[in-house]
Short mmCIF file of N, CA, C and O in Angstrom, two decimals:
data_model
loop_
_atom_site.label_atom_id
_atom_site.label_comp_id
_atom_site.label_asym_id
_atom_site.label_seq_id
_atom_site.Cartn_x
_atom_site.Cartn_y
_atom_site.Cartn_z
N MET R 323 0.82 -1.19 0.00
CA MET R 323 0.00 0.00 0.00
C MET R 323 0.87 1.26 0.00
O MET R 323 0.58 2.22 -0.71
N LYS R 324 1.91 1.25 0.82
CA LYS R 324 2.81 2.40 0.90
C LYS R 324 3.47 2.64 -0.45
O LYS R 324 3.61 3.77 -0.89
N GLN R 325 3.85 1.55 -1.13
CA GLN R 325 4.48 1.65 -2.46
C GLN R 325 3.50 2.28 -3.45
O GLN R 325 3.89 3.11 -4.28
N LEU R 326 2.23 1.91 -3.39
CA LEU R 326 1.22 2.46 -4.29
C LEU R 326 1.05 3.96 -4.06
O LEU R 326 0.97 4.74 -5.00
N LEU R 327 1.03 4.38 -2.79
CA LEU R 327 0.90 5.80 -2.48
C LEU R 327 2.10 6.59 -2.97
O LEU R 327 1.95 7.69 -3.50
N ILE R 328 3.27 6.03 -2.85
CA ILE R 328 4.48 6.69 -3.34
C ILE R 328 4.42 6.81 -4.86
O ILE R 328 4.72 7.87 -5.42
N SER R 329 4.00 5.74 -5.53
CA SER R 329 3.89 5.76 -6.99
C SER R 329 2.86 6.80 -7.45
O SER R 329 3.10 7.54 -8.41
N LEU R 330 1.72 6.85 -6.78
CA LEU R 330 0.69 7.82 -7.14
C LEU R 330 1.17 9.24 -6.89
O LEU R 330 0.91 10.14 -7.70
N SER R 331 1.89 9.46 -5.80
CA SER R 331 2.43 10.79 -5.51
C SER R 331 3.43 11.21 -6.57
O SER R 331 3.44 12.36 -7.02
N ALA R 332 4.29 10.28 -6.98
CA ALA R 332 5.29 10.58 -8.01
C ALA R 332 4.60 10.90 -9.33
O ALA R 332 5.00 11.83 -10.04
N LEU R 333 3.57 10.13 -9.67
CA LEU R 333 2.82 10.37 -10.90
C LEU R 333 2.16 11.74 -10.87
O LEU R 333 2.22 12.50 -11.84
N TRP R 334 1.53 12.08 -9.75
CA TRP R 334 0.88 13.38 -9.61
C TRP R 334 1.90 14.50 -9.79
O TRP R 334 1.65 15.50 -10.45
N LEU R 335 3.09 14.34 -9.18
CA LEU R 335 4.13 15.35 -9.29
C LEU R 335 4.57 15.53 -10.74
O LEU R 335 4.71 16.65 -11.22
N LEU R 336 4.76 14.44 -11.46
CA LEU R 336 5.16 14.53 -12.88
C LEU R 336 4.10 15.21 -13.72
O LEU R 336 4.41 16.05 -14.57
N VAL R 337 2.86 14.85 -13.50
CA VAL R 337 1.77 15.46 -14.26
C VAL R 337 1.69 16.95 -13.94
O VAL R 337 1.57 17.79 -14.84
N SER R 338 1.81 17.31 -12.67
CA SER R 338 1.76 18.72 -12.27
C SER R 338 2.89 19.51 -12.89
O SER R 338 2.70 20.62 -13.38
N LEU R 339 4.10 18.96 -12.86
CA LEU R 339 5.24 19.65 -13.46
C LEU R 339 5.07 19.82 -14.96
O LEU R 339 5.39 20.85 -15.52
N GLY R 340 4.55 18.79 -15.61
CA GLY R 340 4.31 18.86 -17.06
C GLY R 340 3.30 19.93 -17.40
O GLY R 340 3.49 20.71 -18.33
N MET R 341 2.23 20.00 -16.63
CA MET R 341 1.20 21.01 -16.89
C MET R 341 1.75 22.39 -16.60
O MET R 341 1.49 23.33 -17.33
N SER R 342 2.52 22.51 -15.54
CA SER R 342 3.08 23.81 -15.18
C SER R 342 4.04 24.31 -16.24
O SER R 342 3.99 25.47 -16.64
N SER R 343 4.92 23.46 -16.73
CA SER R 343 5.88 23.91 -17.75
C SER R 343 5.19 24.17 -19.07
O SER R 343 5.58 25.07 -19.80
N SER R 344 4.12 23.44 -19.37
CA SER R 344 3.37 23.71 -20.59
C SER R 344 2.70 25.08 -20.51
O SER R 344 2.74 25.85 -21.46
N ALA R 345 2.09 25.38 -19.37
CA ALA R 345 1.45 26.68 -19.19
C ALA R 345 2.49 27.79 -19.22
O ALA R 345 2.27 28.84 -19.80
N GLN R 346 3.64 27.53 -18.58
CA GLN R 346 4.70 28.55 -18.57
C GLN R 346 5.22 28.79 -19.98
O GLN R 346 5.44 29.92 -20.37
N ALA R 347 5.40 27.72 -20.77
CA ALA R 347 5.88 27.88 -22.15
C ALA R 347 4.87 28.69 -22.96
O ALA R 347 5.24 29.53 -23.76
N GLN R 348 3.58 28.44 -22.73
CA GLN R 348 2.55 29.17 -23.44
C GLN R 348 2.61 30.65 -23.08
O GLN R 348 2.47 31.52 -23.93
N GLN R 349 2.84 30.97 -21.81
CA GLN R 349 2.84 32.35 -21.36
C GLN R 349 4.06 33.12 -21.82
O GLN R 349 4.02 34.33 -21.96
N THR R 350 5.18 32.43 -22.03
CA THR R 350 6.40 33.14 -22.39
C THR R 350 6.72 33.03 -23.88
O THR R 350 7.75 33.49 -24.32
N ALA R 351 5.83 32.43 -24.65
CA ALA R 351 6.07 32.28 -26.09
C ALA R 351 6.16 33.65 -26.76
O ALA R 351 5.49 34.59 -26.36
N THR R 352 6.97 33.73 -27.78
CA THR R 352 7.12 34.96 -28.54
C THR R 352 5.86 35.21 -29.35
O THR R 352 5.29 34.29 -29.92
N THR R 353 5.44 36.45 -29.42
CA THR R 353 4.27 36.81 -30.20
C THR R 353 4.51 36.49 -31.67
O THR R 353 5.52 36.88 -32.24
N GLN R 354 3.59 35.77 -32.26
CA GLN R 354 3.70 35.38 -33.66
C GLN R 354 2.69 36.10 -34.55
O GLN R 354 2.81 36.08 -35.76
N LEU R 355 1.69 36.69 -33.93
CA LEU R 355 0.60 37.31 -34.67
C LEU R 355 0.24 38.63 -33.99
O LEU R 355 0.16 38.70 -32.77
N LYS R 356 0.06 39.67 -34.79
CA LYS R 356 -0.33 40.99 -34.28
C LYS R 356 -1.47 41.54 -35.13
O LYS R 356 -1.54 41.27 -36.32
N SER R 357 -2.28 42.32 -34.49
CA SER R 357 -3.24 43.14 -35.23
C SER R 357 -2.93 44.57 -34.82
O SER R 357 -2.69 44.85 -33.65
N ILE R 358 -2.88 45.48 -35.80
CA ILE R 358 -2.60 46.88 -35.50
C ILE R 358 -3.73 47.75 -36.04
O ILE R 358 -4.30 47.47 -37.09
N HIS R 359 -4.03 48.78 -35.29
CA HIS R 359 -5.11 49.70 -35.61
C HIS R 359 -4.58 51.11 -35.42
O HIS R 359 -4.33 51.53 -34.30
N LEU R 360 -4.41 51.84 -36.50
CA LEU R 360 -3.99 53.25 -36.45
C LEU R 360 -5.22 54.10 -36.73
O LEU R 360 -5.93 53.86 -37.72
N PHE R 361 -5.46 55.12 -35.90
CA PHE R 361 -6.68 55.91 -36.08
C PHE R 361 -6.58 57.23 -35.35
O PHE R 361 -5.69 57.46 -34.54
N ASP R 362 -7.51 58.10 -35.64
CA ASP R 362 -7.75 59.30 -34.86
C ASP R 362 -9.03 59.05 -34.09
O ASP R 362 -9.98 58.44 -34.61
N MET R 363 -9.08 59.50 -32.86
CA MET R 363 -10.24 59.25 -32.01
C MET R 363 -11.47 59.90 -32.62
O MET R 363 -11.52 61.12 -32.79
N PRO R 364 -12.46 59.10 -32.98
CA PRO R 364 -13.66 59.67 -33.60
C PRO R 364 -14.56 60.37 -32.57
O PRO R 364 -14.47 60.10 -31.37
N ALA R 365 -15.41 61.24 -33.06
CA ALA R 365 -16.38 61.92 -32.20
C ALA R 365 -17.24 60.87 -31.51
O ALA R 365 -17.63 59.86 -32.11
N GLY R 366 -17.52 61.10 -30.25
CA GLY R 366 -18.37 60.18 -29.51
C GLY R 366 -17.62 59.04 -28.85
O GLY R 366 -18.23 58.18 -28.20
N VAL R 367 -16.29 59.00 -28.99
CA VAL R 367 -15.48 57.96 -28.35
C VAL R 367 -14.39 58.66 -27.54
O VAL R 367 -13.76 59.60 -28.02
N THR R 368 -14.18 58.21 -26.32
CA THR R 368 -13.13 58.80 -25.49
C THR R 368 -12.04 57.76 -25.21
O THR R 368 -12.29 56.55 -25.32
N GLU R 369 -10.87 58.27 -24.84
CA GLU R 369 -9.78 57.37 -24.45
C GLU R 369 -10.23 56.47 -23.30
O GLU R 369 -9.93 55.28 -23.28
N ALA R 370 -10.92 57.06 -22.35
CA ALA R 370 -11.36 56.30 -21.17
C ALA R 370 -12.28 55.15 -21.56
O ALA R 370 -12.15 54.04 -21.03
N GLN R 371 -13.21 55.40 -22.48
CA GLN R 371 -14.12 54.33 -22.93
C GLN R 371 -13.34 53.19 -23.57
O GLN R 371 -13.54 52.03 -23.23
N LEU R 372 -12.50 53.55 -24.52
CA LEU R 372 -11.74 52.53 -25.25
C LEU R 372 -10.80 51.78 -24.30
O LEU R 372 -10.72 50.55 -24.34
N SER R 373 -10.14 52.49 -23.43
CA SER R 373 -9.22 51.88 -22.48
C SER R 373 -9.95 50.91 -21.54
O SER R 373 -9.45 49.83 -21.23
N ALA R 374 -11.13 51.29 -21.08
CA ALA R 374 -11.90 50.43 -20.18
C ALA R 374 -12.31 49.12 -20.86
O ALA R 374 -12.20 48.05 -20.27
N VAL R 375 -12.76 49.21 -22.09
CA VAL R 375 -13.18 48.01 -22.81
C VAL R 375 -11.97 47.11 -23.10
O VAL R 375 -12.04 45.89 -22.92
N ILE R 376 -10.87 47.70 -23.50
CA ILE R 376 -9.65 46.93 -23.75
C ILE R 376 -9.20 46.25 -22.46
O ILE R 376 -8.80 45.08 -22.47
N GLY R 377 -9.28 46.95 -21.34
CA GLY R 377 -8.92 46.36 -20.05
C GLY R 377 -9.78 45.16 -19.71
O GLY R 377 -9.29 44.14 -19.21
N GLU R 378 -11.07 45.26 -19.99
CA GLU R 378 -11.98 44.14 -19.72
C GLU R 378 -11.63 42.94 -20.59
O GLU R 378 -11.60 41.80 -20.12
N LEU R 379 -11.35 43.18 -21.87
CA LEU R 379 -10.96 42.09 -22.76
C LEU R 379 -9.66 41.44 -22.28
O LEU R 379 -9.53 40.21 -22.27
N ASN R 380 -8.70 42.26 -21.88
CA ASN R 380 -7.42 41.73 -21.41
C ASN R 380 -7.58 40.88 -20.15
O ASN R 380 -6.89 39.88 -19.98
N THR R 381 -8.49 41.27 -19.28
CA THR R 381 -8.75 40.48 -18.08
C THR R 381 -9.26 39.09 -18.46
O THR R 381 -8.82 38.08 -17.89
N ILE R 382 -10.15 39.03 -19.42
CA ILE R 382 -10.68 37.74 -19.87
C ILE R 382 -9.58 36.91 -20.54
O ILE R 382 -9.44 35.71 -20.29
N ILE R 383 -8.77 37.55 -21.37
CA ILE R 383 -7.68 36.85 -22.06
C ILE R 383 -6.73 36.24 -21.04
O ILE R 383 -6.31 35.08 -21.17
N LYS R 384 -6.38 36.98 -20.01
CA LYS R 384 -5.48 36.47 -18.96
C LYS R 384 -6.15 35.31 -18.21
O LYS R 384 -5.49 34.32 -17.88
N ARG R 385 -7.44 35.44 -17.93
CA ARG R 385 -8.17 34.38 -17.24
C ARG R 385 -8.20 33.10 -18.07
O ARG R 385 -8.21 31.99 -17.54
N LEU R 386 -8.15 33.24 -19.39
CA LEU R 386 -8.11 32.07 -20.27
C LEU R 386 -6.72 31.43 -20.32
O LEU R 386 -6.54 30.40 -20.96
N GLY R 387 -5.74 32.06 -19.66
CA GLY R 387 -4.41 31.47 -19.57
C GLY R 387 -3.39 32.05 -20.54
O GLY R 387 -2.31 31.50 -20.69
N TYR R 388 -3.70 33.17 -21.16
CA TYR R 388 -2.80 33.78 -22.14
C TYR R 388 -2.28 35.11 -21.60
O TYR R 388 -2.69 36.18 -22.04
N SER R 389 -1.35 35.03 -20.68
CA SER R 389 -0.84 36.26 -20.06
C SER R 389 0.04 37.07 -21.02
O SER R 389 0.31 38.23 -20.76
N ASN R 390 0.46 36.46 -22.12
CA ASN R 390 1.30 37.18 -23.08
C ASN R 390 0.48 37.67 -24.28
O ASN R 390 1.05 38.07 -25.28
N ALA R 391 -0.83 37.62 -24.18
CA ALA R 391 -1.69 38.05 -25.29
C ALA R 391 -2.57 39.21 -24.83
O ALA R 391 -2.70 39.47 -23.64
N GLY R 392 -3.16 39.90 -25.79
CA GLY R 392 -4.10 40.96 -25.46
C GLY R 392 -3.82 42.24 -26.22
O GLY R 392 -3.03 42.27 -27.15
N TYR R 393 -4.52 43.28 -25.80
CA TYR R 393 -4.49 44.56 -26.48
C TYR R 393 -3.76 45.63 -25.66
O TYR R 393 -3.81 45.62 -24.43
N THR R 394 -3.14 46.57 -26.37
CA THR R 394 -2.47 47.71 -25.74
C THR R 394 -2.82 48.96 -26.55
O THR R 394 -2.78 48.93 -27.78
N LEU R 395 -3.17 50.04 -25.85
CA LEU R 395 -3.54 51.30 -26.49
C LEU R 395 -2.42 52.31 -26.31
O LEU R 395 -1.86 52.45 -25.22
N TYR R 396 -2.09 53.02 -27.39
CA TYR R 396 -1.06 54.05 -27.38
C TYR R 396 -1.61 55.32 -28.03
O TYR R 396 -2.56 55.25 -28.80
N LYS R 397 -0.93 56.45 -27.74
CA LYS R 397 -1.25 57.68 -28.46
C LYS R 397 0.05 58.44 -28.69
O LYS R 397 1.03 58.28 -27.96
N VAL R 398 0.04 59.31 -29.70
CA VAL R 398 1.19 60.14 -30.00
C VAL R 398 1.32 61.17 -28.89
O VAL R 398 0.33 61.78 -28.47
N GLU R 399 2.54 61.34 -28.43
CA GLU R 399 2.79 62.32 -27.38
C GLU R 399 3.34 63.59 -28.03
O GLU R 399 4.27 63.52 -28.83
N GLY R 400 2.76 64.71 -27.69
CA GLY R 400 3.24 65.98 -28.22
C GLY R 400 2.84 66.18 -29.67
O GLY R 400 1.87 65.63 -30.17
N GLU R 401 3.59 67.02 -30.35
CA GLU R 401 3.31 67.37 -31.74
C GLU R 401 4.03 66.41 -32.68
O GLU R 401 4.84 65.62 -32.27
N GLY R 402 3.73 66.56 -33.96
CA GLY R 402 4.48 65.80 -34.95
C GLY R 402 3.66 64.81 -35.75
O GLY R 402 4.18 64.20 -36.66
N ALA R 403 2.39 64.67 -35.42
CA ALA R 403 1.55 63.75 -36.18
C ALA R 403 0.20 64.41 -36.43
O ALA R 403 -0.50 64.77 -35.49
N ASP R 404 -0.13 64.56 -37.69
CA ASP R 404 -1.42 65.16 -38.04
C ASP R 404 -2.51 64.09 -38.12
O ASP R 404 -3.68 64.39 -37.96
N LYS R 405 -2.11 62.88 -38.41
CA LYS R 405 -3.07 61.80 -38.65
C LYS R 405 -2.60 60.56 -37.91
O LYS R 405 -1.43 60.38 -37.65
N TYR R 406 -3.56 59.70 -37.59
CA TYR R 406 -3.27 58.45 -36.90
C TYR R 406 -2.55 58.69 -35.57
O TYR R 406 -1.49 58.15 -35.30
N ARG R 407 -3.16 59.49 -34.75
CA ARG R 407 -2.55 59.84 -33.46
C ARG R 407 -2.76 58.77 -32.40
O ARG R 407 -2.15 58.82 -31.34
N TYR R 408 -3.61 57.80 -32.67
CA TYR R 408 -3.85 56.69 -31.74
C TYR R 408 -3.52 55.37 -32.42
O TYR R 408 -3.61 55.24 -33.65
N TYR R 409 -3.19 54.42 -31.58
CA TYR R 409 -2.79 53.11 -32.08
C TYR R 409 -3.14 52.09 -31.02
O TYR R 409 -2.87 52.30 -29.83
N PHE R 410 -3.81 51.01 -31.41
CA PHE R 410 -3.88 49.90 -30.48
C PHE R 410 -3.53 48.64 -31.22
O PHE R 410 -3.72 48.52 -32.42
N GLU R 411 -2.89 47.76 -30.47
CA GLU R 411 -2.42 46.52 -31.07
C GLU R 411 -2.93 45.34 -30.29
O GLU R 411 -3.20 45.43 -29.10
N GLY R 412 -3.08 44.24 -31.00
CA GLY R 412 -3.38 42.97 -30.38
C GLY R 412 -2.17 42.07 -30.57
O GLY R 412 -1.61 42.02 -31.66
N ASN R 413 -1.75 41.41 -29.51
CA ASN R 413 -0.62 40.49 -29.57
C ASN R 413 -1.10 39.08 -29.24
O ASN R 413 -1.77 38.88 -28.23
N TRP R 414 -0.72 38.14 -30.09
CA TRP R 414 -1.20 36.77 -29.96
C TRP R 414 -0.04 35.79 -30.15
O TRP R 414 0.75 35.96 -31.07
N PRO R 415 0.07 34.77 -29.29
CA PRO R 415 1.18 33.83 -29.40
C PRO R 415 1.19 33.09 -30.74
O PRO R 415 2.24 32.79 -31.29
N ASN R 416 0.00 32.83 -31.29
CA ASN R 416 -0.13 32.14 -32.57
C ASN R 416 -1.59 32.19 -33.01
O ASN R 416 -2.46 32.64 -32.26
N ALA R 417 -1.84 31.72 -34.22
CA ALA R 417 -3.20 31.78 -34.78
C ALA R 417 -4.16 30.91 -33.98
O ALA R 417 -5.34 31.26 -33.83
N ASN R 418 -3.68 29.79 -33.47
CA ASN R 418 -4.54 28.89 -32.69
C ASN R 418 -5.01 29.57 -31.40
O ASN R 418 -6.19 29.52 -31.05
N ALA R 419 -4.10 30.23 -30.69
CA ALA R 419 -4.46 30.96 -29.46
C ALA R 419 -5.44 32.08 -29.79
O ALA R 419 -6.43 32.29 -29.07
N TYR R 420 -5.17 32.81 -30.87
CA TYR R 420 -6.07 33.89 -31.31
C TYR R 420 -7.48 33.35 -31.48
O TYR R 420 -8.45 33.93 -30.99
N GLN R 421 -7.59 32.21 -32.16
CA GLN R 421 -8.90 31.62 -32.44
C GLN R 421 -9.59 31.17 -31.15
O GLN R 421 -10.77 31.43 -30.95
N LYS R 422 -8.85 30.51 -30.26
CA LYS R 422 -9.43 30.05 -28.99
C LYS R 422 -9.95 31.22 -28.17
O LYS R 422 -11.03 31.15 -27.59
N ILE R 423 -9.17 32.28 -28.11
CA ILE R 423 -9.57 33.46 -27.35
C ILE R 423 -10.84 34.07 -27.96
O ILE R 423 -11.81 34.34 -27.25
N HIS R 424 -10.83 34.27 -29.25
CA HIS R 424 -11.96 34.92 -29.91
C HIS R 424 -13.21 34.03 -29.99
O HIS R 424 -14.32 34.54 -30.17
N ASP R 425 -13.05 32.72 -29.82
CA ASP R 425 -14.20 31.81 -29.80
C ASP R 425 -14.82 31.67 -28.41
O ASP R 425 -15.92 31.15 -28.26
N ASP R 426 -14.12 32.14 -27.39
CA ASP R 426 -14.60 32.02 -26.02
C ASP R 426 -15.84 32.89 -25.81
O ASP R 426 -15.87 34.06 -26.22
N LYS R 427 -16.85 32.33 -25.18
CA LYS R 427 -18.14 33.03 -24.99
C LYS R 427 -17.98 34.30 -24.13
O LYS R 427 -18.57 35.33 -24.45
N SER R 428 -17.19 34.23 -23.07
CA SER R 428 -17.03 35.42 -22.22
C SER R 428 -16.29 36.52 -22.98
O SER R 428 -16.60 37.71 -22.82
N PHE R 429 -15.33 36.14 -23.82
CA PHE R 429 -14.63 37.13 -24.64
C PHE R 429 -15.61 37.77 -25.63
O PHE R 429 -15.62 38.98 -25.81
N GLN R 430 -16.45 36.95 -26.25
CA GLN R 430 -17.41 37.47 -27.23
C GLN R 430 -18.40 38.43 -26.58
O GLN R 430 -18.76 39.44 -27.20
N GLU R 431 -18.82 38.13 -25.36
CA GLU R 431 -19.73 39.04 -24.66
C GLU R 431 -19.07 40.40 -24.40
O GLU R 431 -19.66 41.44 -24.63
N ALA R 432 -17.83 40.37 -23.92
CA ALA R 432 -17.11 41.62 -23.67
C ALA R 432 -16.80 42.34 -24.97
O ALA R 432 -16.81 43.57 -25.03
N ASP R 433 -16.54 41.58 -26.01
CA ASP R 433 -16.22 42.15 -27.32
C ASP R 433 -17.39 42.93 -27.90
O ASP R 433 -17.21 43.84 -28.69
N LYS R 434 -18.60 42.59 -27.48
CA LYS R 434 -19.78 43.35 -27.94
C LYS R 434 -19.68 44.80 -27.48
O LYS R 434 -20.07 45.72 -28.20
N LYS R 435 -19.14 45.02 -26.27
CA LYS R 435 -18.95 46.38 -25.77
C LYS R 435 -17.93 47.12 -26.63
O LYS R 435 -18.10 48.29 -26.94
N LEU R 436 -16.85 46.43 -26.98
CA LEU R 436 -15.85 47.03 -27.86
C LEU R 436 -16.49 47.33 -29.21
O LEU R 436 -16.21 48.37 -29.80
N GLY R 437 -17.34 46.47 -29.67
CA GLY R 437 -17.99 46.65 -30.96
C GLY R 437 -18.70 47.98 -31.09
O GLY R 437 -18.62 48.64 -32.12
N MET R 438 -19.37 48.40 -30.03
CA MET R 438 -20.09 49.68 -30.06
C MET R 438 -19.12 50.84 -30.21
O MET R 438 -19.40 51.80 -30.91
N VAL R 439 -17.98 50.74 -29.56
CA VAL R 439 -16.96 51.79 -29.66
C VAL R 439 -16.18 51.62 -30.96
O VAL R 439 -15.90 52.58 -31.67
N TYR R 440 -15.86 50.39 -31.27
CA TYR R 440 -14.99 50.09 -32.41
C TYR R 440 -15.63 50.40 -33.76
O TYR R 440 -14.94 50.73 -34.72
N GLU R 441 -16.94 50.33 -33.84
CA GLU R 441 -17.62 50.65 -35.11
C GLU R 441 -17.24 52.06 -35.58
O GLU R 441 -17.03 52.28 -36.77
N LYS R 442 -17.16 52.98 -34.65
CA LYS R 442 -16.79 54.36 -35.01
C LYS R 442 -15.31 54.44 -35.39
O LYS R 442 -14.94 55.21 -36.28
N ILE R 443 -14.47 53.65 -34.73
CA ILE R 443 -13.04 53.65 -35.04
C ILE R 443 -12.79 53.01 -36.40
O ILE R 443 -11.97 53.50 -37.18
N LYS R 444 -13.51 51.93 -36.72
CA LYS R 444 -13.32 51.24 -38.00
C LYS R 444 -13.50 52.17 -39.19
O LYS R 444 -12.86 52.00 -40.21
N ALA R 445 -14.37 53.15 -39.04
CA ALA R 445 -14.64 54.08 -40.14
C ALA R 445 -13.44 54.96 -40.46
O ALA R 445 -13.34 55.48 -41.57
N VAL R 446 -12.50 55.10 -39.51
CA VAL R 446 -11.38 56.02 -39.72
C VAL R 446 -10.01 55.35 -39.56
O VAL R 446 -8.99 56.01 -39.69
N GLU R 447 -9.98 54.06 -39.31
CA GLU R 447 -8.70 53.41 -38.99
C GLU R 447 -7.97 52.84 -40.21
O GLU R 447 -8.55 52.60 -41.26
N LEU R 448 -6.70 52.60 -39.98
CA LEU R 448 -5.88 51.81 -40.87
C LEU R 448 -5.60 50.53 -40.09
O LEU R 448 -5.01 50.58 -39.00
N TYR R 449 -6.05 49.38 -40.59
CA TYR R 449 -5.95 48.10 -39.87
C TYR R 449 -5.08 47.12 -40.66
O TYR R 449 -5.19 47.03 -41.89
N ARG R 450 -4.24 46.40 -39.93
CA ARG R 450 -3.44 45.33 -40.53
C ARG R 450 -3.33 44.18 -39.54
O ARG R 450 -3.20 44.39 -38.34
N ARG R 451 -3.40 42.96 -40.07
CA ARG R 451 -3.14 41.75 -39.29
C ARG R 451 -1.82 41.19 -39.82
O ARG R 451 -1.69 40.95 -41.01
N LEU R 452 -0.86 41.00 -38.92
CA LEU R 452 0.50 40.67 -39.33
C LEU R 452 0.98 39.38 -38.66
O LEU R 452 0.61 39.09 -37.53
N VAL R 453 1.84 38.65 -39.37
CA VAL R 453 2.50 37.48 -38.80
C VAL R 453 4.00 37.77 -38.73
O VAL R 453 4.53 38.53 -39.55
N ARG R 454 4.63 37.17 -37.77
CA ARG R 454 6.08 37.40 -37.57
C ARG R 454 6.89 36.75 -38.69
O ARG R 454 6.63 35.62 -39.10
N VAL R 455 7.88 37.47 -39.18
CA VAL R 455 8.78 36.96 -40.21
C VAL R 455 9.87 36.18 -39.50
O VAL R 455 10.54 36.73 -38.61
N PRO R 456 10.06 34.91 -39.87
CA PRO R 456 11.11 34.11 -39.19
C PRO R 456 12.51 34.60 -39.52
O PRO R 456 12.78 35.23 -40.49
#
């Protein structure tokens, strides 16, 4: 009986370590896929609104186990840009992770909030989906 308990404990430890290193590898993987959005803030949309929705999406993405994925919002500081003064990007470890995240029901629900804001941005943005060059 003692031998069986030791064997089961060893098996549990191996499985736990395997799962932990798999999750860690997923979290530290290099971004392979990006989406970029260059735009000027349209009327009726504020930085605070967009930032709040992006924050909510990022919380869900992290909860799904992708701490290295999500969106980041930037703006031009100071003078020097007449157009495309805002930029937000999406970073994804790979196309499979992108699909899993975007297929998740909780992500889709939160994404509806972004949709209301994003519809106005889409009318004025420059959008590109990019893959990393090896």
